[in-house]
């Protein structure tokens, strides 16, 4: 041993034995470096250790002086002290530091105990406990960081002492553990598990009176210092002592004679090591405390589930180490290998290991799963055990591994379908999500040092996002950066930003990778689920609904719903709303890799299926806004499932959720251009209803380019007209007029019913924008031409469109009667229900065209019906225009007191609309000026 920390800090530099390092602060620096052997200790951490949160101005120089002095005294030792950018790194043999050697011996003992070799485990633990020479770090300055390190070491010693004493108790030699346990109780008399173990050992040694005295002393101290009664551990120990009022001499330490009564079972302490970089999860740890606490509902297991790499094992391991003292009868752990390529662990083999740990000799372990399960239940009934079952394959694998009775607690982790544990065993379900951003950055900070993250904060946040905030991906990324200190975080971010290679970058030399973990899950799902996981790579959105899943799968919605549910149960998708599922980018990229292996013909089929689904769905939803929209149904094929919408508002809600996927399909060069332009065209009324005018224009431009690639003049005319409508909505009227004229020309160059329909549309739009530009006579001529052409074609839908526009043009020209008549005729051509956007625009024109002679009550009724209908429909822009128009009507009628409230309502709606539309409307500016003027006028009047 060269560095001793389990007592006063000492260093052996030669053959003359150990000596104290001069200066308490210097000893503290050495201790911190030794405890974190092989890891960088930052300057900030050393300053916090020495001075807490108030370091003096000379703190850094002082630390540097301590380091320089330590380098000299370490020169003749196997340790080397290195300088790093952010701090210092001590390297050397871990077994030459007593605290690290202690942890190594305790871990080896735990493994041997788990294998049933209690004698070896006892020897290892005794060697470990002999390393202690008093309180750890006894001569260091008392700061919170030092106290935290002392507390952690003290807890490790107590856990080792309890394990050793439990093993000695199981060997019938509990008397030998009494001195150390008494010493432990003197140091920490409020630790109920220590007192309980002391009572059991005293009781086994025939010293029941002392055991009862230990109980009563602990009870008095708990009451005096904490105001609480003894907990379950102490009460159970008391019950054991009182239940056996024996007076016989303690049994000898030698092996019991044949036929003697069986000795108490050993106390297993089988837990995996804690992850050194485990961070955060405060809420999840608290949920585990609640689910496994004394007040838990029922005695079923706790099921911790989540996607690959989310940190399920790390969470439950960290929690188990925190609460190990709550389970005085032992800790059991098994890795069930639920997704291992060579198959999961067999329950009968796990049961055999558990039985050995519980003290069953090899020749006492029965053959067969059923017999072993029965003996396991017998050995665990009534015992306060914690059983961790990691990476379970399914409920059947777990069923016989659960401890019997309410005293024991089981925590199960898994990625597979384990819902039946909830139904059959009454399991409590905890779903683990990715880390919050702050915790993800903290994990990177722990791995890379705070200074490195502070140097590139934006790149660090971007790195966390590219890793989906998954601990596994973050650790792999951090390892890549740690291997090359000269590499920047931004450089790694640039590599990860390339979606084609992101999963390859998140591969730790083939030993650990995100893709590998996802591949294990992929092998476990059914063939339809695997097919849909692959097909979803053709879907460009983050979310998918059931009808889209059915389209990709080529199935009905019931089948798609079931398959999406299977993917969700394996945590490859996450439910976001009824019938909707999301996936992370890493899962999407994994699916893209699977899809890339399929033939191009199959990939094209999936793209076409998805585009055809959206064409059908958009047509259905768009009909609630514009019943006269062009027929853009996909080519003949399987019937497409329709979204569950029934009015304008639900149609817009659906579009808001699906627009990212639709716009991505329109923009993708891989989408069939004939489908791309139809998608862009069919989106028009929905973009308008959603007040997303800038997005509408972008979509129309892409659609026009796709139409031009098809060489279809009618398609070009329709998309030019769509572009003109978006431009006029954005108040770019000259550009709109130019696009509309081009649309008219393109339509005139073609023949047939479709060309006539496009011609009517283009003429009507050109008439509208011409009226807005102040050319009333020309606008009326164009509007009349559109109406005449619609009548000639016999197309009822085009006639509605032409008359709506002609009504507005008439209003702009001052023809109130003509505006009312034509708008009413347009409405009468439509079914009364459902109420569409066309109905409402016609009603608005009719209200705006009301004659001044109409009575106020009749006019108010018309306006209020219109405003209520706009509110119900959720049409933000139309509602804002209606509010502004009503305010103008009130002002014209001399109803000044009512005007300001309506103007304020209109302004609020226009501002909301502007945020959606991506531009500031002239209406907004005008209303702001009007309200300012009116406010000034009121102040002057006052």
PDB file of N, CA, C and O in Angstrom, residues 670-716:
ATOM      1  N   UNK A 670     -37.119  12.654 -54.280  1.00  0.00           N
ATOM      2  CA  UNK A 670     -37.484  11.251 -54.478  1.00  0.00           C
ATOM      3  C   UNK A 670     -38.986  11.051 -54.668  1.00  0.00           C
ATOM      4  O   UNK A 670     -39.420   9.966 -55.057  1.00  0.00           O
ATOM      5  N   UNK A 671     -39.789  12.091 -54.385  1.00  0.00           N
ATOM      6  CA  UNK A 671     -41.237  11.964 -54.550  1.00  0.00           C
ATOM      7  C   UNK A 671     -41.605  12.077 -56.019  1.00  0.00           C
ATOM      8  O   UNK A 671     -41.085  12.934 -56.742  1.00  0.00           O
ATOM      9  N   UNK A 672     -42.489  11.212 -56.463  1.00  0.00           N
ATOM     10  CA  UNK A 672     -43.002  11.275 -57.835  1.00  0.00           C
ATOM     11  C   UNK A 672     -43.532  12.690 -58.092  1.00  0.00           C
ATOM     12  O   UNK A 672     -44.397  13.177 -57.364  1.00  0.00           O
ATOM     13  N   UNK A 673     -43.010  13.420 -59.115  1.00  0.00           N
ATOM     14  CA  UNK A 673     -43.427  14.817 -59.313  1.00  0.00           C
ATOM     15  C   UNK A 673     -44.925  14.968 -59.556  1.00  0.00           C
ATOM     16  O   UNK A 673     -45.512  15.984 -59.171  1.00  0.00           O
ATOM     17  N   UNK A 674     -45.561  13.971 -60.192  1.00  0.00           N
ATOM     18  CA  UNK A 674     -47.011  14.065 -60.408  1.00  0.00           C
ATOM     19  C   UNK A 674     -47.762  14.042 -59.083  1.00  0.00           C
ATOM     20  O   UNK A 674     -48.826  14.659 -58.947  1.00  0.00           O
ATOM     21  N   UNK A 675     -47.211  13.335 -58.130  1.00  0.00           N
ATOM     22  CA  UNK A 675     -47.817  13.337 -56.799  1.00  0.00           C
ATOM     23  C   UNK A 675     -47.413  14.590 -56.019  1.00  0.00           C
ATOM     24  O   UNK A 675     -48.194  15.121 -55.222  1.00  0.00           O
ATOM     25  N   UNK A 676     -46.187  15.055 -56.215  1.00  0.00           N
ATOM     26  CA  UNK A 676     -45.699  16.217 -55.473  1.00  0.00           C
ATOM     27  C   UNK A 676     -46.529  17.455 -55.782  1.00  0.00           C
ATOM     28  O   UNK A 676     -46.924  18.198 -54.879  1.00  0.00           O
ATOM     29  N   UNK A 677     -46.824  17.716 -57.066  1.00  0.00           N
ATOM     30  CA  UNK A 677     -47.588  18.935 -57.364  1.00  0.00           C
ATOM     31  C   UNK A 677     -49.028  18.820 -56.861  1.00  0.00           C
ATOM     32  O   UNK A 677     -49.638  19.808 -56.440  1.00  0.00           O
ATOM     33  N   UNK A 678     -49.566  17.610 -56.907  1.00  0.00           N
ATOM     34  CA  UNK A 678     -50.929  17.431 -56.387  1.00  0.00           C
ATOM     35  C   UNK A 678     -50.976  17.664 -54.866  1.00  0.00           C
ATOM     36  O   UNK A 678     -51.930  18.246 -54.336  1.00  0.00           O
ATOM     37  N   UNK A 679     -49.946  17.192 -54.160  1.00  0.00           N
ATOM     38  CA  UNK A 679     -49.886  17.444 -52.725  1.00  0.00           C
ATOM     39  C   UNK A 679     -49.830  18.943 -52.432  1.00  0.00           C
ATOM     40  O   UNK A 679     -50.551  19.450 -51.559  1.00  0.00           O
ATOM     41  N   UNK A 680     -48.975  19.662 -53.165  1.00  0.00           N
ATOM     42  CA  UNK A 680     -48.846  21.108 -52.946  1.00  0.00           C
ATOM     43  C   UNK A 680     -50.154  21.823 -53.241  1.00  0.00           C
ATOM     44  O   UNK A 680     -50.560  22.737 -52.504  1.00  0.00           O
ATOM     45  N   UNK A 681     -50.843  21.418 -54.290  1.00  0.00           N
ATOM     46  CA  UNK A 681     -52.102  22.071 -54.658  1.00  0.00           C
ATOM     47  C   UNK A 681     -53.180  21.809 -53.603  1.00  0.00           C
ATOM     48  O   UNK A 681     -53.896  22.726 -53.195  1.00  0.00           O
ATOM     49  N   UNK A 682     -53.288  20.583 -53.151  1.00  0.00           N
ATOM     50  CA  UNK A 682     -54.354  20.210 -52.226  1.00  0.00           C
ATOM     51  C   UNK A 682     -54.146  20.821 -50.842  1.00  0.00           C
ATOM     52  O   UNK A 682     -55.095  20.952 -50.068  1.00  0.00           O
ATOM     53  N   UNK A 683     -52.914  21.220 -50.538  1.00  0.00           N
ATOM     54  CA  UNK A 683     -52.624  21.860 -49.249  1.00  0.00           C
ATOM     55  C   UNK A 683     -53.117  23.302 -49.186  1.00  0.00           C
ATOM     56  O   UNK A 683     -53.199  23.870 -48.093  1.00  0.00           O
ATOM     57  N   UNK A 684     -53.406  23.907 -50.348  1.00  0.00           N
ATOM     58  CA  UNK A 684     -53.628  25.340 -50.391  1.00  0.00           C
ATOM     59  C   UNK A 684     -54.668  25.858 -49.415  1.00  0.00           C
ATOM     60  O   UNK A 684     -54.417  26.773 -48.622  1.00  0.00           O
ATOM     61  N   UNK A 685     -55.862  25.280 -49.451  1.00  0.00           N
ATOM     62  CA  UNK A 685     -56.927  25.781 -48.584  1.00  0.00           C
ATOM     63  C   UNK A 685     -56.602  25.559 -47.111  1.00  0.00           C
ATOM     64  O   UNK A 685     -56.998  26.350 -46.245  1.00  0.00           O
ATOM     65  N   UNK A 686     -55.861  24.500 -46.812  1.00  0.00           N
ATOM     66  CA  UNK A 686     -55.504  24.223 -45.426  1.00  0.00           C
ATOM     67  C   UNK A 686     -54.446  25.201 -44.922  1.00  0.00           C
ATOM     68  O   UNK A 686     -54.499  25.671 -43.780  1.00  0.00           O
ATOM     69  N   UNK A 687     -53.464  25.507 -45.779  1.00  0.00           N
ATOM     70  CA  UNK A 687     -52.500  26.540 -45.407  1.00  0.00           C
ATOM     71  C   UNK A 687     -53.218  27.866 -45.158  1.00  0.00           C
ATOM     72  O   UNK A 687     -52.905  28.590 -44.208  1.00  0.00           O
ATOM     73  N   UNK A 688     -54.168  28.200 -46.028  1.00  0.00           N
ATOM     74  CA  UNK A 688     -54.898  29.458 -45.875  1.00  0.00           C
ATOM     75  C   UNK A 688     -55.690  29.455 -44.567  1.00  0.00           C
ATOM     76  O   UNK A 688     -55.646  30.415 -43.795  1.00  0.00           O
ATOM     77  N   UNK A 689     -56.404  28.367 -44.303  1.00  0.00           N
ATOM     78  CA  UNK A 689     -57.198  28.302 -43.086  1.00  0.00           C
ATOM     79  C   UNK A 689     -56.360  28.339 -41.832  1.00  0.00           C
ATOM     80  O   UNK A 689     -56.786  28.858 -40.795  1.00  0.00           O
ATOM     81  N   UNK A 690     -55.121  27.816 -41.921  1.00  0.00           N
ATOM     82  CA  UNK A 690     -54.229  27.803 -40.763  1.00  0.00           C
ATOM     83  C   UNK A 690     -53.418  29.087 -40.634  1.00  0.00           C
ATOM     84  O   UNK A 690     -52.592  29.201 -39.728  1.00  0.00           O
ATOM     85  N   UNK A 691     -53.621  30.048 -41.536  1.00  0.00           N
ATOM     86  CA  UNK A 691     -52.883  31.327 -41.544  1.00  0.00           C
ATOM     87  C   UNK A 691     -51.387  31.117 -41.749  1.00  0.00           C
ATOM     88  O   UNK A 691     -50.582  31.935 -41.309  1.00  0.00           O
ATOM     89  N   UNK A 692     -51.005  30.076 -42.451  1.00  0.00           N
ATOM     90  CA  UNK A 692     -49.581  29.802 -42.689  1.00  0.00           C
ATOM     91  C   UNK A 692     -49.242  30.207 -44.120  1.00  0.00           C
ATOM     92  O   UNK A 692     -48.957  29.373 -44.980  1.00  0.00           O
ATOM     93  N   UNK A 693     -49.260  31.507 -44.373  1.00  0.00           N
ATOM     94  CA  UNK A 693     -49.148  32.015 -45.731  1.00  0.00           C
ATOM     95  C   UNK A 693     -47.737  31.854 -46.295  1.00  0.00           C
ATOM     96  O   UNK A 693     -47.576  31.533 -47.475  1.00  0.00           O
ATOM     97  N   UNK A 694     -46.716  32.092 -45.468  1.00  0.00           N
ATOM     98  CA  UNK A 694     -45.342  31.942 -45.965  1.00  0.00           C
ATOM     99  C   UNK A 694     -45.058  30.488 -46.326  1.00  0.00           C
ATOM    100  O   UNK A 694     -44.441  30.199 -47.364  1.00  0.00           O
ATOM    101  N   UNK A 695     -45.492  29.565 -45.477  1.00  0.00           N
ATOM    102  CA  UNK A 695     -45.315  28.138 -45.787  1.00  0.00           C
ATOM    103  C   UNK A 695     -46.100  27.757 -47.039  1.00  0.00           C
ATOM    104  O   UNK A 695     -45.665  26.923 -47.840  1.00  0.00           O
ATOM    105  N   UNK A 696     -47.264  28.373 -47.198  1.00  0.00           N
ATOM    106  CA  UNK A 696     -48.090  28.102 -48.381  1.00  0.00           C
ATOM    107  C   UNK A 696     -47.349  28.509 -49.642  1.00  0.00           C
ATOM    108  O   UNK A 696     -47.318  27.757 -50.625  1.00  0.00           O
ATOM    109  N   UNK A 697     -46.743  29.686 -49.626  1.00  0.00           N
ATOM    110  CA  UNK A 697     -46.019  30.152 -50.809  1.00  0.00           C
ATOM    111  C   UNK A 697     -44.854  29.219 -51.135  1.00  0.00           C
ATOM    112  O   UNK A 697     -44.622  28.883 -52.302  1.00  0.00           O
ATOM    113  N   UNK A 698     -44.114  28.796 -50.099  1.00  0.00           N
ATOM    114  CA  UNK A 698     -42.986  27.880 -50.340  1.00  0.00           C
ATOM    115  C   UNK A 698     -43.464  26.572 -50.954  1.00  0.00           C
ATOM    116  O   UNK A 698     -42.851  26.045 -51.891  1.00  0.00           O
ATOM    117  N   UNK A 699     -44.574  26.043 -50.451  1.00  0.00           N
ATOM    118  CA  UNK A 699     -45.124  24.805 -50.988  1.00  0.00           C
ATOM    119  C   UNK A 699     -45.577  24.995 -52.429  1.00  0.00           C
ATOM    120  O   UNK A 699     -45.348  24.123 -53.290  1.00  0.00           O
ATOM    121  N   UNK A 700     -46.228  26.128 -52.707  1.00  0.00           N
ATOM    122  CA  UNK A 700     -46.713  26.386 -54.070  1.00  0.00           C
ATOM    123  C   UNK A 700     -45.554  26.463 -55.059  1.00  0.00           C
ATOM    124  O   UNK A 700     -45.653  25.967 -56.194  1.00  0.00           O
ATOM    125  N   UNK A 701     -44.460  27.083 -54.663  1.00  0.00           N
ATOM    126  CA  UNK A 701     -43.293  27.170 -55.560  1.00  0.00           C
ATOM    127  C   UNK A 701     -42.735  25.793 -55.866  1.00  0.00           C
ATOM    128  O   UNK A 701     -42.402  25.480 -57.016  1.00  0.00           O
ATOM    129  N   UNK A 702     -42.620  24.955 -54.823  1.00  0.00           N
ATOM    130  CA  UNK A 702     -42.126  23.598 -55.046  1.00  0.00           C
ATOM    131  C   UNK A 702     -43.090  22.808 -55.920  1.00  0.00           C
ATOM    132  O   UNK A 702     -42.674  22.026 -56.798  1.00  0.00           O
ATOM    133  N   UNK A 703     -44.379  22.979 -55.682  1.00  0.00           N
ATOM    134  CA  UNK A 703     -45.373  22.297 -56.497  1.00  0.00           C
ATOM    135  C   UNK A 703     -45.313  22.732 -57.947  1.00  0.00           C
ATOM    136  O   UNK A 703     -45.457  21.906 -58.868  1.00  0.00           O
ATOM    137  N   UNK A 704     -45.120  24.032 -58.185  1.00  0.00           N
ATOM    138  CA  UNK A 704     -45.007  24.525 -59.560  1.00  0.00           C
ATOM    139  C   UNK A 704     -43.809  23.897 -60.267  1.00  0.00           C
ATOM    140  O   UNK A 704     -43.901  23.479 -61.427  1.00  0.00           O
ATOM    141  N   UNK A 705     -42.673  23.790 -59.544  1.00  0.00           N
ATOM    142  CA  UNK A 705     -41.489  23.167 -60.146  1.00  0.00           C
ATOM    143  C   UNK A 705     -41.767  21.708 -60.498  1.00  0.00           C
ATOM    144  O   UNK A 705     -41.349  21.222 -61.566  1.00  0.00           O
ATOM    145  N   UNK A 706     -42.485  20.994 -59.627  1.00  0.00           N
ATOM    146  CA  UNK A 706     -42.819  19.597 -59.913  1.00  0.00           C
ATOM    147  C   UNK A 706     -43.757  19.509 -61.113  1.00  0.00           C
ATOM    148  O   UNK A 706     -43.617  18.615 -61.971  1.00  0.00           O
ATOM    149  N   UNK A 707     -44.729  20.440 -61.197  1.00  0.00           N
ATOM    150  CA  UNK A 707     -45.655  20.448 -62.334  1.00  0.00           C
ATOM    151  C   UNK A 707     -44.910  20.712 -63.630  1.00  0.00           C
ATOM    152  O   UNK A 707     -45.201  20.097 -64.672  1.00  0.00           O
ATOM    153  N   UNK A 708     -43.945  21.602 -63.591  1.00  0.00           N
ATOM    154  CA  UNK A 708     -43.159  21.904 -64.798  1.00  0.00           C
ATOM    155  C   UNK A 708     -42.340  20.697 -65.226  1.00  0.00           C
ATOM    156  O   UNK A 708     -42.163  20.446 -66.426  1.00  0.00           O
ATOM    157  N   UNK A 709     -41.831  19.907 -64.242  1.00  0.00           N
ATOM    158  CA  UNK A 709     -41.092  18.700 -64.603  1.00  0.00           C
ATOM    159  C   UNK A 709     -41.992  17.689 -65.299  1.00  0.00           C
ATOM    160  O   UNK A 709     -41.535  16.902 -66.124  1.00  0.00           O
ATOM    161  N   UNK A 710     -43.271  17.708 -64.933  1.00  0.00           N
ATOM    162  CA  UNK A 710     -44.218  16.784 -65.575  1.00  0.00           C
ATOM    163  C   UNK A 710     -44.611  17.253 -66.973  1.00  0.00           C
ATOM    164  O   UNK A 710     -45.172  16.462 -67.751  1.00  0.00           O
ATOM    165  N   UNK A 711     -44.381  18.525 -67.289  1.00  0.00           N
ATOM    166  CA  UNK A 711     -44.755  19.062 -68.599  1.00  0.00           C
ATOM    167  C   UNK A 711     -46.251  19.143 -68.801  1.00  0.00           C
ATOM    168  O   UNK A 711     -46.725  19.052 -69.947  1.00  0.00           O
ATOM    169  N   UNK A 712     -47.010  19.327 -67.748  1.00  0.00           N
ATOM    170  CA  UNK A 712     -48.468  19.368 -67.814  1.00  0.00           C
ATOM    171  C   UNK A 712     -48.914  20.816 -67.669  1.00  0.00           C
ATOM    172  O   UNK A 712     -48.827  21.397 -66.569  1.00  0.00           O
ATOM    173  N   UNK A 713     -49.417  21.468 -68.746  1.00  0.00           N
ATOM    174  CA  UNK A 713     -49.787  22.888 -68.657  1.00  0.00           C
ATOM    175  C   UNK A 713     -50.928  23.142 -67.670  1.00  0.00           C
ATOM    176  O   UNK A 713     -50.975  24.197 -67.041  1.00  0.00           O
ATOM    177  N   UNK A 714     -51.865  22.193 -67.544  1.00  0.00           N
ATOM    178  CA  UNK A 714     -52.956  22.387 -66.594  1.00  0.00           C
ATOM    179  C   UNK A 714     -52.403  22.397 -65.159  1.00  0.00           C
ATOM    180  O   UNK A 714     -52.780  23.245 -64.344  1.00  0.00           O
ATOM    181  N   UNK A 715     -51.502  21.470 -64.872  1.00  0.00           N
ATOM    182  CA  UNK A 715     -50.885  21.432 -63.544  1.00  0.00           C
ATOM    183  C   UNK A 715     -50.112  22.720 -63.276  1.00  0.00           C
ATOM    184  O   UNK A 715     -50.179  23.290 -62.179  1.00  0.00           O
ATOM    185  N   UNK A 716     -49.388  23.190 -64.286  1.00  0.00           N
ATOM    186  CA  UNK A 716     -48.643  24.435 -64.129  1.00  0.00           C
ATOM    187  C   UNK A 716     -49.595  25.592 -63.850  1.00  0.00           C
ATOM    188  O   UNK A 716     -49.352  26.434 -62.978  1.00  0.00           O
TER     189      UNK A 716
END
